[in-house]
Amino acid sequence: MMESRVRRLARALLEASAEPEPEPGAEPGTGPGAEPGPGAEPGPAAVREQLRAALAALGDAEPEETLGSCAEFLRERERLPWPSRVLILRSMGAVIRSRLPELGPGAAAAAIAVAAHEMGRSKEPPWEWQEAAGAVLAELGRRFPGPVLEQLLRKFPPGILPQPGVIRALADLAAANVFGMVPFLSSILGTLVPLLGTARADSMKCALCYALQRFSESVQEYAAAGQAQAPDPTIRGDAFAPELGAAFDLLSLQWLHGRDGKVRLAALEALGPMSSLISGEQLEEQLPKLLPAVLGLYRKHPEPFPISKSLCQILESSVAVGSRSLEAQLEPLLAALLAQICAPADPSVPTSAKNHTELLRCFSVLGEQLPKFPKFPKFPPTAPFPERLPAWLLPRLACSSERHRVGALLLLRHLLNSARECRQPLGRLGGI
């Protein structure tokens, strides 16, 4: 049977991607003492990017034939170096992303099988290899969640933690297809959570935290969809409380205090969405230790946005369950938040504006809770929120530091605007 033109072209591109990179200095214009001129040939990285773009463009025109050629090439070339395999997998991911609705079950099954095989080809594959194979599976999981989940669970035998790439692929699948994955999360968590304590490598801990974060966010989204959209409206967020509660204890009591900064941040980013899915009693019990630990991370990490975002989620969950532990934490909590508001924005940190927004959200959440705390500040418990939080802020306007005065004014403006939007009576602000 004659090979189609699409397959011949795809084969030529794949063969080109398999060519070994030249030794350093062997390329025209890149040898010792040479400077690339206007007519110099592109370097290896540029060539590889052109090949990836060409495969993606071919797949955009003929998705099934291109994906079939890529899968066949990967199966045939067992000794193909991993950078070339990554290039082909990323090309497949681009094709699937743009042409997923047009793929038939046969083409999808072949791509799923080859991506799952690539993920388990090596005991410790480079992260780029795992990420590229996992991205193919996550994209296919948007439409074919069952076959993708089946392949991933085969690499997850009970009692043994799989490779970090498999865990992240499960997490990305949950984020990509909430309705298709949440009904299976209870059994996945039941297998995964008892193994958390066996994780030793920091990369594994980060992958597990990432999975817990994505799983929790998926459950939140599923529960928020309600009966109108969710396939099984009987699935509720509190159904996951036992497994997530056990994971919450481990992350908040151990991994959040670990030596590795990436593990600490990964644990905190997971604790934020998890806090709304554990029992109110457990959250209330953890808050006295959890909040000081979270605030302490501001001094250890140069980028505060993930800390502020997770802190706001924890505060929202605490307010939702009517926490009383917050009252004892308010003074250091408000002081730490004000210090962050007053800190000069770092233009080199792209999330500075997002961090500022999250800090203001924290104050808004606390403002909703303050009327329930009769001891803070010295106002009647019935005083409206616009009177109570400004009463704490007004003395800061007399601070000798101009930066702190500006920060207090920014917060007062935010609180006044919030009060107007909510149509709350402004009354007298702190006795003014």
XYZ file of C-alpha atoms in Angstrom:
432
model
C 0.000 0.000 0.000
C 1.427 3.351 -1.043
C 2.227 5.724 1.798
C 0.268 8.967 1.672
C 1.984 12.274 0.990
C 1.145 13.470 4.501
C 2.865 10.481 6.065
C 5.914 10.859 3.806
C 6.219 14.520 4.740
C 5.712 13.761 8.427
C 8.332 11.027 8.187
C 10.840 13.414 6.640
C 10.299 15.928 9.439
C 10.592 13.216 12.076
C 13.813 11.906 10.542
C 15.211 15.441 10.613
C 14.291 15.755 14.300
C 16.231 12.562 15.018
C 19.503 13.870 13.592
C 22.152 14.338 16.302
C 23.060 17.878 17.246
C 26.475 19.029 16.034
C 29.353 19.325 18.435
C 29.895 22.776 19.955
C 31.854 24.911 17.501
C 31.022 22.713 14.524
C 28.220 24.953 13.275
C 29.004 27.703 10.824
C 29.373 30.949 12.666
C 29.664 29.340 16.112
C 33.247 28.129 16.216
C 35.869 29.563 18.554
C 36.474 33.204 17.794
C 33.745 33.289 15.141
C 30.803 35.636 15.263
C 27.493 34.707 13.607
C 26.949 36.888 10.590
C 23.752 37.763 8.765
C 24.024 34.633 6.638
C 24.847 32.246 9.480
C 22.772 29.083 9.751
C 20.327 28.874 12.664
C 21.503 27.069 15.772
C 20.243 23.663 16.922
C 17.576 25.119 19.219
C 16.130 27.241 16.399
C 16.139 24.283 14.016
C 14.329 22.107 16.529
C 11.723 24.791 17.079
C 11.188 25.081 13.325
C 10.736 21.317 13.084
C 8.240 21.335 15.958
C 6.290 24.167 14.340
C 6.313 22.365 10.970
C 4.967 19.148 12.519
C 2.293 21.114 14.361
C 1.284 22.898 11.150
C 1.076 19.595 9.279
C -1.017 18.172 12.085
C -3.314 21.155 11.956
C -4.146 20.174 8.366
C -4.162 16.385 8.800
C -4.323 15.623 12.547
C -4.923 11.871 12.558
C -2.285 10.997 9.978
C 0.293 13.228 11.633
C -0.382 11.813 15.097
C -0.228 8.285 13.687
C 3.129 8.989 12.053
C 4.538 10.450 15.282
C 3.323 7.498 17.358
C 4.700 4.996 14.860
C 8.068 6.751 14.740
C 8.385 6.750 18.540
C 7.538 3.046 18.703
C 10.069 2.167 15.992
C 12.955 4.271 17.305
C 13.498 2.812 20.752
C 17.002 4.341 20.945
C 15.959 7.814 19.862
C 17.500 10.344 22.319
C 15.079 11.850 24.799
C 15.367 15.475 23.503
C 14.065 14.268 20.123
C 11.289 12.334 21.831
C 10.314 15.479 23.745
C 10.162 17.464 20.491
C 7.826 14.882 18.926
C 5.603 14.664 22.024
C 5.286 18.448 22.193
C 4.348 18.496 18.514
C 1.676 15.898 19.216
C 0.394 17.999 22.117
C 0.059 21.042 19.874
C -1.892 19.046 17.282
C -4.223 17.574 19.890
C -4.803 20.958 21.482
C -5.983 22.490 18.205
C -7.794 19.497 16.680
C -9.142 17.470 19.614
C -12.827 17.541 18.488
C -11.856 15.989 15.136
C -9.934 13.027 16.543
C -11.568 9.614 16.367
C -11.337 7.025 19.162
C -8.738 4.995 17.245
C -6.324 7.875 16.748
C -6.835 8.979 20.359
C -6.189 5.461 21.686
C -2.923 5.201 19.736
C -1.728 8.580 21.019
C -2.713 7.720 24.592
C -0.842 4.419 24.431
C 2.368 5.930 23.093
C 2.331 8.876 25.561
C 1.776 6.518 28.500
C 4.588 4.289 27.257
C 6.932 7.270 26.950
C 6.165 8.277 30.524
C 7.390 4.948 31.859
C 10.335 4.249 29.541
C 12.969 5.202 32.105
C 13.273 4.809 35.866
C 14.246 8.449 36.329
C 13.382 10.215 33.073
C 14.271 13.909 32.696
C 11.472 16.189 33.792
C 10.983 17.613 30.273
C 10.268 14.098 29.000
C 7.683 13.393 31.697
C 6.093 16.815 31.241
C 5.739 16.436 27.468
C 4.147 12.974 27.733
C 1.876 14.109 30.552
C 0.722 17.120 28.541
C -0.359 14.834 25.683
C -2.387 12.720 28.118
C -3.982 15.737 29.790
C -5.044 17.213 26.443
C -6.551 13.902 25.313
C -8.228 13.556 28.709
C -10.430 16.549 27.960
C -12.430 14.337 25.594
C -11.302 10.799 26.421
C -10.890 10.781 30.231
C -11.621 7.071 30.693
C -8.808 5.639 28.530
C -6.312 8.219 29.827
C -7.169 7.517 33.460
C -6.917 3.777 32.837
C -3.398 4.135 31.438
C -2.255 6.346 34.311
C -3.678 4.092 37.003
C -1.757 1.166 35.510
C 1.392 3.051 36.504
C 0.056 3.549 40.033
C 0.165 0.139 41.766
C -1.220 0.109 45.328
C 1.386 0.626 48.011
C 4.009 2.270 45.769
C 4.333 5.916 44.784
C 4.562 6.285 41.000
C 6.928 8.654 39.232
C 6.332 12.375 39.833
C 5.309 12.765 36.180
C 2.431 10.296 36.628
C 1.198 12.175 39.703
C 1.344 15.505 37.874
C -0.427 13.999 34.863
C -3.275 12.850 37.137
C -3.419 16.361 38.597
C -3.499 18.001 35.164
C -6.198 15.571 34.037
C -8.328 16.574 37.036
C -7.908 20.232 36.106
C -8.594 19.605 32.403
C -11.729 17.485 32.880
C -13.366 18.207 36.225
C -16.616 16.348 35.576
C -14.793 13.327 34.191
C -12.309 13.016 37.066
C -13.962 14.064 40.328
C -16.134 10.908 40.587
C -12.875 8.884 40.690
C -10.959 11.127 43.086
C -12.174 9.443 46.248
C -10.546 6.130 45.286
C -7.427 7.899 43.956
C -7.026 9.842 47.201
C -7.669 6.679 49.198
C -4.665 5.099 47.463
C -2.448 8.203 47.400
C -2.850 9.777 50.850
C -1.562 6.796 52.901
C 1.640 6.945 50.826
C 2.388 10.643 51.432
C 4.588 9.841 54.408
C 6.818 7.625 52.268
C 7.874 10.511 49.998
C 11.505 11.434 50.569
C 12.665 13.348 47.502
C 11.722 17.028 47.345
C 10.612 16.632 43.726
C 8.142 13.937 44.786
C 6.795 16.084 47.626
C 6.273 18.991 45.206
C 4.443 16.706 42.768
C 2.196 15.372 45.533
C 1.387 18.890 46.763
C 0.595 19.933 43.197
C -1.764 16.967 42.842
C -3.544 17.726 46.126
C -3.948 21.348 45.042
C -5.436 20.429 41.646
C -7.655 17.712 43.113
C -9.038 20.157 45.694
C -9.655 22.847 43.092
C -11.460 20.308 40.913
C -13.706 19.253 43.806
C -14.488 22.915 44.515
C -15.416 23.499 40.876
C -17.525 20.341 40.748
C -19.411 21.269 43.925
C -19.948 24.838 42.707
C -21.500 23.550 39.463
C -24.408 22.135 41.465
C -27.261 20.026 40.208
C -27.645 21.991 36.990
C -24.304 20.900 35.500
C -22.590 18.222 37.604
C -23.173 14.678 36.280
C -23.637 13.374 39.837
C -25.052 16.119 42.080
C -24.846 13.818 45.103
C -21.041 14.250 45.191
C -20.327 16.913 47.809
C -17.135 18.557 48.916
C -17.329 17.152 52.443
C -17.201 13.609 51.016
C -13.446 14.097 50.558
C -12.836 15.430 54.088
C -11.338 12.233 55.614
C -8.605 11.789 52.979
C -7.892 15.492 52.512
C -7.948 16.006 56.282
C -5.170 13.448 56.748
C -3.141 15.090 53.975
C -3.810 18.535 55.473
C -2.271 17.479 58.791
C 0.894 16.179 57.136
C 1.376 19.244 54.936
C 0.638 21.821 57.634
C 2.591 20.161 60.438
C 5.604 18.841 58.501
C 6.114 19.853 54.881
C 5.192 23.512 55.476
C 8.150 23.677 57.896
C 10.610 21.796 55.681
C 14.046 23.020 54.641
C 13.376 23.213 50.914
C 11.686 26.431 49.845
C 9.934 24.853 46.864
C 8.358 22.209 49.093
C 7.162 24.853 51.559
C 5.486 26.898 48.840
C 4.006 23.824 47.161
C 2.552 22.694 50.492
C 1.059 26.123 51.138
C -0.475 26.333 47.667
C -2.165 22.988 48.342
C -3.343 23.952 51.844
C -5.256 26.963 50.482
C -7.927 25.100 48.470
C -7.808 22.077 50.817
C -8.853 24.264 53.764
C -12.409 24.580 52.413
C -12.841 20.796 52.092
C -11.710 19.554 55.520
C -13.971 19.612 58.568
C -14.502 22.913 60.360
C -13.342 21.345 63.631
C -10.026 20.291 62.098
C -9.434 23.715 60.562
C -10.256 25.419 63.852
C -7.789 23.177 65.647
C -5.003 23.863 63.127
C -5.382 27.649 62.824
C -3.360 28.661 65.925
C -0.289 26.930 64.458
C -1.058 27.329 60.783
C -1.471 31.107 60.539
C 1.863 32.002 62.253
C 3.633 29.480 60.003
C 2.083 31.029 56.891
C 2.947 34.562 57.970
C 6.518 33.449 58.659
C 6.929 32.488 55.012
C 6.809 36.166 54.000
C 10.294 36.535 55.504
C 11.679 33.471 53.722
C 10.452 33.896 50.149
C 11.054 36.837 47.811
C 7.809 36.357 45.858
C 4.836 36.853 48.215
C 1.927 36.278 45.799
C 1.444 32.515 46.368
C 1.605 33.131 50.125
C -1.021 35.890 50.015
C -3.296 33.874 47.725
C -3.238 30.782 49.932
C -3.573 32.872 53.091
C -6.711 34.478 51.679
C -8.181 31.049 50.869
C -7.478 29.853 54.408
C -9.077 32.991 55.858
C -12.153 32.554 53.647
C -12.525 28.964 54.817
C -12.111 30.032 58.442
C -14.757 32.716 58.128
C -17.113 30.289 56.357
C -17.062 27.904 59.347
C -17.444 30.748 61.859
C -13.955 30.354 63.323
C -13.316 31.739 66.787
C -9.585 31.025 66.671
C -9.089 34.005 64.376
C -9.745 36.478 67.175
C -6.546 35.561 69.009
C -4.595 35.845 65.743
C -5.947 39.177 64.527
C -3.312 41.554 65.865
C -0.267 39.779 64.329
C -2.288 38.893 61.237
C -3.375 42.458 60.497
C 0.111 43.782 61.286
C 1.719 41.326 58.849
C -0.793 42.137 56.115
C -0.285 45.868 56.594
C 3.488 45.410 56.386
C 3.031 43.644 53.040
C 0.752 46.406 51.764
C 3.383 48.962 52.717
C 6.271 47.089 51.124
C 7.463 48.750 47.897
C 6.465 46.900 44.741
C 9.313 45.104 43.004
C 9.074 45.726 39.235
C 11.160 42.608 38.590
C 8.416 40.425 40.169
C 5.576 40.085 37.622
C 3.018 39.082 40.265
C 3.354 42.233 42.388
C -0.028 43.606 41.261
C -1.734 40.260 41.894
C -0.190 40.121 45.359
C -1.577 43.562 46.169
C -5.050 42.417 45.102
C -4.860 39.299 47.276
C -3.766 41.361 50.294
C -6.777 43.641 49.880
C -8.988 40.554 49.638
C -7.562 39.342 52.957
C -8.601 42.594 54.621
C -12.066 42.352 53.093
C -12.476 38.797 54.390
C -11.368 39.829 57.870
C -13.685 42.828 57.705
C -16.620 40.482 57.277
C -15.559 38.549 60.384
C -14.624 41.424 62.706
C -18.198 42.236 63.830
C -18.303 38.750 65.420
C -15.288 39.495 67.646
C -16.408 41.617 70.629
C -12.845 42.175 71.902
C -11.306 43.594 68.746
C -11.119 46.525 68.702
C -12.895 48.188 71.649
C -16.172 48.764 69.865
C -19.615 47.353 70.629
C -20.103 43.951 68.970
C -22.987 45.424 67.003
C -20.808 48.098 65.389
C -20.743 47.684 61.596
C -17.599 46.472 59.834
C -16.705 49.914 58.398
C -16.291 51.192 61.977
C -14.297 48.328 63.436
C -11.437 47.730 61.012
C -10.773 51.435 60.399
C -10.607 51.812 64.176
C -7.554 49.559 64.046
C -6.103 51.398 61.060
C -6.552 54.994 62.199
C -3.737 54.943 64.807
C -1.391 53.797 62.024
C -1.940 57.136 60.312
C 0.072 58.763 63.114
C 3.058 56.501 62.430
C 6.342 58.281 61.736
C 6.934 56.146 58.626
C 5.455 57.708 55.500
C 5.282 54.285 53.871
C 3.064 52.975 56.687
C 0.829 56.035 56.557
C 0.340 55.590 52.810
C -0.425 51.899 53.317
C -3.040 52.672 55.973
C -4.660 55.242 53.690
C -4.784 52.759 50.816
C -6.546 50.269 53.059
C -9.002 52.851 54.338
C -9.891 53.779 50.774
C -10.365 50.116 49.898
C -12.615 49.542 52.916
C -14.711 52.610 52.149
C -15.144 51.553 48.522
C -16.081 48.033 49.622
C -18.625 49.405 52.060
C -20.221 51.537 49.347
C -20.365 48.603 46.912
C -22.048 46.473 49.590
C -24.314 49.426 50.542
C -23.293 49.127 54.166
C -23.908 52.155 56.392
C -20.650 54.010 56.879
C -21.583 55.564 60.211
C -18.724 57.186 62.068
C -15.261 55.879 61.269
C -13.431 55.187 64.468
C -15.009 58.081 66.235
C -14.121 60.669 63.605
